[in-house]
mmCIF file of C-alpha atoms in Angstrom:
data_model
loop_
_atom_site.group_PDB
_atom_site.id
_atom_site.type_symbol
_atom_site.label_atom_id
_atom_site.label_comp_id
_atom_site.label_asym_id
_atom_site.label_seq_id
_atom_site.Cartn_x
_atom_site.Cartn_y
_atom_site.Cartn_z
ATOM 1 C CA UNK A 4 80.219 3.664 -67.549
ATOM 2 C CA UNK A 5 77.763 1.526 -68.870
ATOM 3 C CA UNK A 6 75.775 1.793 -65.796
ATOM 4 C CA UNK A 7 75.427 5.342 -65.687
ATOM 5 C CA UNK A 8 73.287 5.032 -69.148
ATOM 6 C CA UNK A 9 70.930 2.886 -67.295
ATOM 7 C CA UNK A 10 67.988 4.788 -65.618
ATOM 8 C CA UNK A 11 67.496 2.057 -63.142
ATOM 9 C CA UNK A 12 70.760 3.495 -61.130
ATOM 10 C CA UNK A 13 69.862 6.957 -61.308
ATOM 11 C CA UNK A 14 66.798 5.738 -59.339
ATOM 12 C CA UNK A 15 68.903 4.365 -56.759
ATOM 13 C CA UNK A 16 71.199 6.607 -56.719
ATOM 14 C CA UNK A 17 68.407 8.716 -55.748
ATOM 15 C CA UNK A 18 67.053 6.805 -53.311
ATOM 16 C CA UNK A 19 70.060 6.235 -51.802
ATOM 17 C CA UNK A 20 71.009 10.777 -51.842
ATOM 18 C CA UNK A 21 67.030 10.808 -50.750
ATOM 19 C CA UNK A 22 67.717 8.709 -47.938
ATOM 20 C CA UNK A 23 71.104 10.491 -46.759
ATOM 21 C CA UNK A 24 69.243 13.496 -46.775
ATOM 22 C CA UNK A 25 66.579 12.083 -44.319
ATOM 23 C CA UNK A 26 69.312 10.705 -42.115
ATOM 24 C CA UNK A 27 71.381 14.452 -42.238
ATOM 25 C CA UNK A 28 68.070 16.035 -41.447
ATOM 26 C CA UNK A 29 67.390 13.842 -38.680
ATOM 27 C CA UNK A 30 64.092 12.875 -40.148
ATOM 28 C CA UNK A 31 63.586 9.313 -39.353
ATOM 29 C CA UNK A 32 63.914 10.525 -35.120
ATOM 30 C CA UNK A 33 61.787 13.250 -35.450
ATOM 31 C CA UNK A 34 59.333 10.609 -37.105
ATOM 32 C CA UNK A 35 60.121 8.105 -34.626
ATOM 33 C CA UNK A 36 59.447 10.901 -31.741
ATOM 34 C CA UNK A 37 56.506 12.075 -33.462
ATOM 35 C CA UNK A 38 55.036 8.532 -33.536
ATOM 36 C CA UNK A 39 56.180 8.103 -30.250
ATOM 37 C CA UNK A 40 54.364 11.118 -28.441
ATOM 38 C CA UNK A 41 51.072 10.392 -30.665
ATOM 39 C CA UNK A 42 51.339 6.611 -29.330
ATOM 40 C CA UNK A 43 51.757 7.846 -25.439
ATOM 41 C CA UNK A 44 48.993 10.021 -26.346
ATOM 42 C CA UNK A 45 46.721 6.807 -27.445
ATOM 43 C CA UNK A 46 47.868 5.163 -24.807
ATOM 44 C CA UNK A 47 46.698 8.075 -22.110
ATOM 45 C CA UNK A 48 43.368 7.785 -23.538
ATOM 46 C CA UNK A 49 43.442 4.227 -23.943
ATOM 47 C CA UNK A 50 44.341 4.634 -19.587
ATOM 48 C CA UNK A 51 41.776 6.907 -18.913
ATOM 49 C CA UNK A 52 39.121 5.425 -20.967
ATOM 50 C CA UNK A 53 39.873 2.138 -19.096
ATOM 51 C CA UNK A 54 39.872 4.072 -15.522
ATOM 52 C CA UNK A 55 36.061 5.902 -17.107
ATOM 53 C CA UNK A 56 34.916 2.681 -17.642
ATOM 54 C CA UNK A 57 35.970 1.084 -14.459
ATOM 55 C CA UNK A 58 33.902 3.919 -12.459
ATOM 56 C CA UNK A 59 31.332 3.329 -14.928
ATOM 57 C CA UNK A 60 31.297 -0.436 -13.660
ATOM 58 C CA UNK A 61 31.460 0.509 -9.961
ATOM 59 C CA UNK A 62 29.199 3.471 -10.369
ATOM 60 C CA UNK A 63 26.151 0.514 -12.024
ATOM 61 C CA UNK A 64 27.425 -1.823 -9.471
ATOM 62 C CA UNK A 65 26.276 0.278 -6.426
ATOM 63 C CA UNK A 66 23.194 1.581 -8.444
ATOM 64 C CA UNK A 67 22.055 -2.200 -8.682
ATOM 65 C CA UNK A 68 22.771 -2.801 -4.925
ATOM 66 C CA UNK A 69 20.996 0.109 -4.224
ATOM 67 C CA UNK A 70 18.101 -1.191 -6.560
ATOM 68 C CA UNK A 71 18.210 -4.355 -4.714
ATOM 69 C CA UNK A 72 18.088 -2.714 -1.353
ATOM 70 C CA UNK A 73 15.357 -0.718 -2.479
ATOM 71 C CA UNK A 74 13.190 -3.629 -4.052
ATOM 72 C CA UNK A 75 13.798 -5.110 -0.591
ATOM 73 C CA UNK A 76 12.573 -2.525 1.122
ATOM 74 C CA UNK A 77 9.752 -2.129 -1.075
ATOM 75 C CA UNK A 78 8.821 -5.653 -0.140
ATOM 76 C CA UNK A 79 9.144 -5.382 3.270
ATOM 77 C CA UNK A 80 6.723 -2.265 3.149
ATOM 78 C CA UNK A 81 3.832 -3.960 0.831
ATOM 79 C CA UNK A 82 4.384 -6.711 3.083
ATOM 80 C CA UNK A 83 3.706 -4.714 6.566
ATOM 81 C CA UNK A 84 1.008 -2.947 4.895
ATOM 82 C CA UNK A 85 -1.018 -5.821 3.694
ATOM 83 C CA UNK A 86 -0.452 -7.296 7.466
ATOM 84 C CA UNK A 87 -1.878 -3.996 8.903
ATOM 85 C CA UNK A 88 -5.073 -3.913 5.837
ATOM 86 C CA UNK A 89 -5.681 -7.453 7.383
ATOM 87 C CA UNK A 90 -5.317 -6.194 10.605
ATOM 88 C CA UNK A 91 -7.651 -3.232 10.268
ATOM 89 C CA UNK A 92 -10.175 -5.344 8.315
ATOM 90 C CA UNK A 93 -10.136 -7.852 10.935
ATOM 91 C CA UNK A 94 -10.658 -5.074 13.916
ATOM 92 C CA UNK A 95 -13.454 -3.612 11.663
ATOM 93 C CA UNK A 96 -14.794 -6.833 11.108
ATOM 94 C CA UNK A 97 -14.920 -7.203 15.095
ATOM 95 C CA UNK A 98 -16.399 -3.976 15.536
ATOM 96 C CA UNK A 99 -19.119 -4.625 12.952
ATOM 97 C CA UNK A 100 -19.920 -7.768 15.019
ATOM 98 C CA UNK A 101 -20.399 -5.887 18.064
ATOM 99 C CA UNK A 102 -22.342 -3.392 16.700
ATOM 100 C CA UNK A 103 -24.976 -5.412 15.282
ATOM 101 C CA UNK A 104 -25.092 -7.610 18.938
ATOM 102 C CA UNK A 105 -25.133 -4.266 20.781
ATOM 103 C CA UNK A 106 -27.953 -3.320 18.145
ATOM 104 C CA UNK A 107 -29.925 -6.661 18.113
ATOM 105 C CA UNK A 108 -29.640 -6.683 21.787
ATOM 106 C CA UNK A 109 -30.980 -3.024 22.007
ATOM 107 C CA UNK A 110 -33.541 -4.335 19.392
ATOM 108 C CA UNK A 111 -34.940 -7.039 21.537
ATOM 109 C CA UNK A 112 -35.428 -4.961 24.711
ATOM 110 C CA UNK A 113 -37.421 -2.279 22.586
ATOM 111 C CA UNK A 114 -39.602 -5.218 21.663
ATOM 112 C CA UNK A 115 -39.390 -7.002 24.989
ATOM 113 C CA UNK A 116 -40.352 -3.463 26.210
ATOM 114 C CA UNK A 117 -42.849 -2.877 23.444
ATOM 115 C CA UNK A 118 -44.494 -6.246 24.618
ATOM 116 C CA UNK A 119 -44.762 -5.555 28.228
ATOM 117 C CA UNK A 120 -45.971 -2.098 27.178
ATOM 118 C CA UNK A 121 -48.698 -3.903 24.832
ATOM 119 C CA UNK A 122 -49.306 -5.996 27.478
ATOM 120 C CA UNK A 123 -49.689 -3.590 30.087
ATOM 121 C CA UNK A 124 -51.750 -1.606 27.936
ATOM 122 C CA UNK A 125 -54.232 -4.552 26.895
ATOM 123 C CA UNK A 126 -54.531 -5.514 30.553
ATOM 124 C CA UNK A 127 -55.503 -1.779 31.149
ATOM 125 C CA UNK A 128 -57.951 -2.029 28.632
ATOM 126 C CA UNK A 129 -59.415 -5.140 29.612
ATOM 127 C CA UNK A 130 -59.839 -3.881 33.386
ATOM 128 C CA UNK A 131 -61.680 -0.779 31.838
ATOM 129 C CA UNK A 132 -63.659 -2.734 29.921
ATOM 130 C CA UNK A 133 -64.309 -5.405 32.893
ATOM 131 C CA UNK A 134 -65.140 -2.215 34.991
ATOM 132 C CA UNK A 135 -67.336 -0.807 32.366
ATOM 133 C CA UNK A 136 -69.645 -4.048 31.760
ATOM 134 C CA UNK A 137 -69.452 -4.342 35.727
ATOM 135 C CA UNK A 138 -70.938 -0.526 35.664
ATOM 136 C CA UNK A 139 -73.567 -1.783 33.064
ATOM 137 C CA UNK A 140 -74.274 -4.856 34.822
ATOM 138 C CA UNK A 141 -74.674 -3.368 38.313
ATOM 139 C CA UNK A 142 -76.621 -0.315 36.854
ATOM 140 C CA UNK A 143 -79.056 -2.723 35.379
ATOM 141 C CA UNK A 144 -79.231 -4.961 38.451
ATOM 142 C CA UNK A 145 -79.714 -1.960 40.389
ATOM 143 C CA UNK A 146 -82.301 -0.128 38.030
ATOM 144 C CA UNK A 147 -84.213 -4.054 38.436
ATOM 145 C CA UNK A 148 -84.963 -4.082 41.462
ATOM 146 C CA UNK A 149 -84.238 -1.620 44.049
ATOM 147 C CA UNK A 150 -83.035 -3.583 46.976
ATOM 148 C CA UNK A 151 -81.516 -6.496 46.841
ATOM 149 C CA UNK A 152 -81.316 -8.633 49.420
ATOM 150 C CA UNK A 153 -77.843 -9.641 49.703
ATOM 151 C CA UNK A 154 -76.524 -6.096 49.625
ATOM 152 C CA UNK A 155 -79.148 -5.654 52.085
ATOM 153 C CA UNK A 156 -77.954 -7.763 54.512
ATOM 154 C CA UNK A 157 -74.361 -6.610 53.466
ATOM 155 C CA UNK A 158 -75.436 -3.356 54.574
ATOM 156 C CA UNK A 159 -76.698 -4.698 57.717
ATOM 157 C CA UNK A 160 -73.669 -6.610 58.599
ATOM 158 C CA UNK A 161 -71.598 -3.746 58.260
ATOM 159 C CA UNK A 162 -74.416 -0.961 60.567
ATOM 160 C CA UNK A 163 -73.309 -3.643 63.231
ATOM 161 C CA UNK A 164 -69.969 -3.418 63.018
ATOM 162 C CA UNK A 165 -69.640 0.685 63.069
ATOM 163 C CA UNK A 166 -72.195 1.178 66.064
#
């Protein structure tokens, strides 16, 4: 009885009555189920987390094809609107041509017209002014001498012919 003095088996003594208890009690399966349920637990989240992120991936998957696409498109539109800027500029650049012909060509008949016009008009003033020193000429002739024999015999010639 030497043993029972000893305090070291009293401890196991109760650690062994502890663990009966446990066993009667049915502690250790209700742990075991406990731990079990909070494990399937963890491992639905760990599942759905997994299936979250895989739609996360797919989900930024399509949203960079779709960027792609876009960009693409975006090229394609800069690259038809630069063609039709080059276009238009090129048309305008045409048209600008053939206005300033049209207007250089309108130009030169005004002054081709302005010239015969000048010319016209100096010619006009030069038969005046021929007619006018003829006037002065023949007045003074005339204011000379009062007959004068070749418009006399002009005059003659022509009694002949009307009688």
């Amino acid at each position: 009885m030497d043993m029972m003095q000893e305090p070291e088996f009293w401890v196991r003594l109760a650690l062994v009555i502890f663990f009966v208890i446990l066993v009667v009690a049915k502690v250790p399966g209700s742990l075991w189920k406990t731990l079990g349920d909070k494990g399937e637990a963890v491992r639905a989240e760990l599942d759905e987390a997994v299936r979250i992120r895989q739609e996360a991936t797919d989900l930024l998957n399509s949203i960079k094809a779709q960027r792609l696409e876009t960009e693409k498109k975006a090229r394609e539109l800069i690259a038809l609107a630069e063609e039709e800027a080059q276009r238009l500029a090129k048309e305008a650049h045409e048209k600008l041509e053939a206005s300033i012909k049209r207007r250089e060509e309108l130009a030169e008949r005004k002054i081709a017209q302005a010239e015969a016009r000048a010319a016209a008009d100096v010619k006009a003033a030069a038969a005046d002014l021929a007619a006018q020193v003829a006037e002065t000429v023949l007045a003074e002739r005339l204011a000379k001498a009062k007959t004068d024999p070749l418009v006399d015999k002009a005059i003659g010639q022509l009694e002949g012919r009307f009688n």
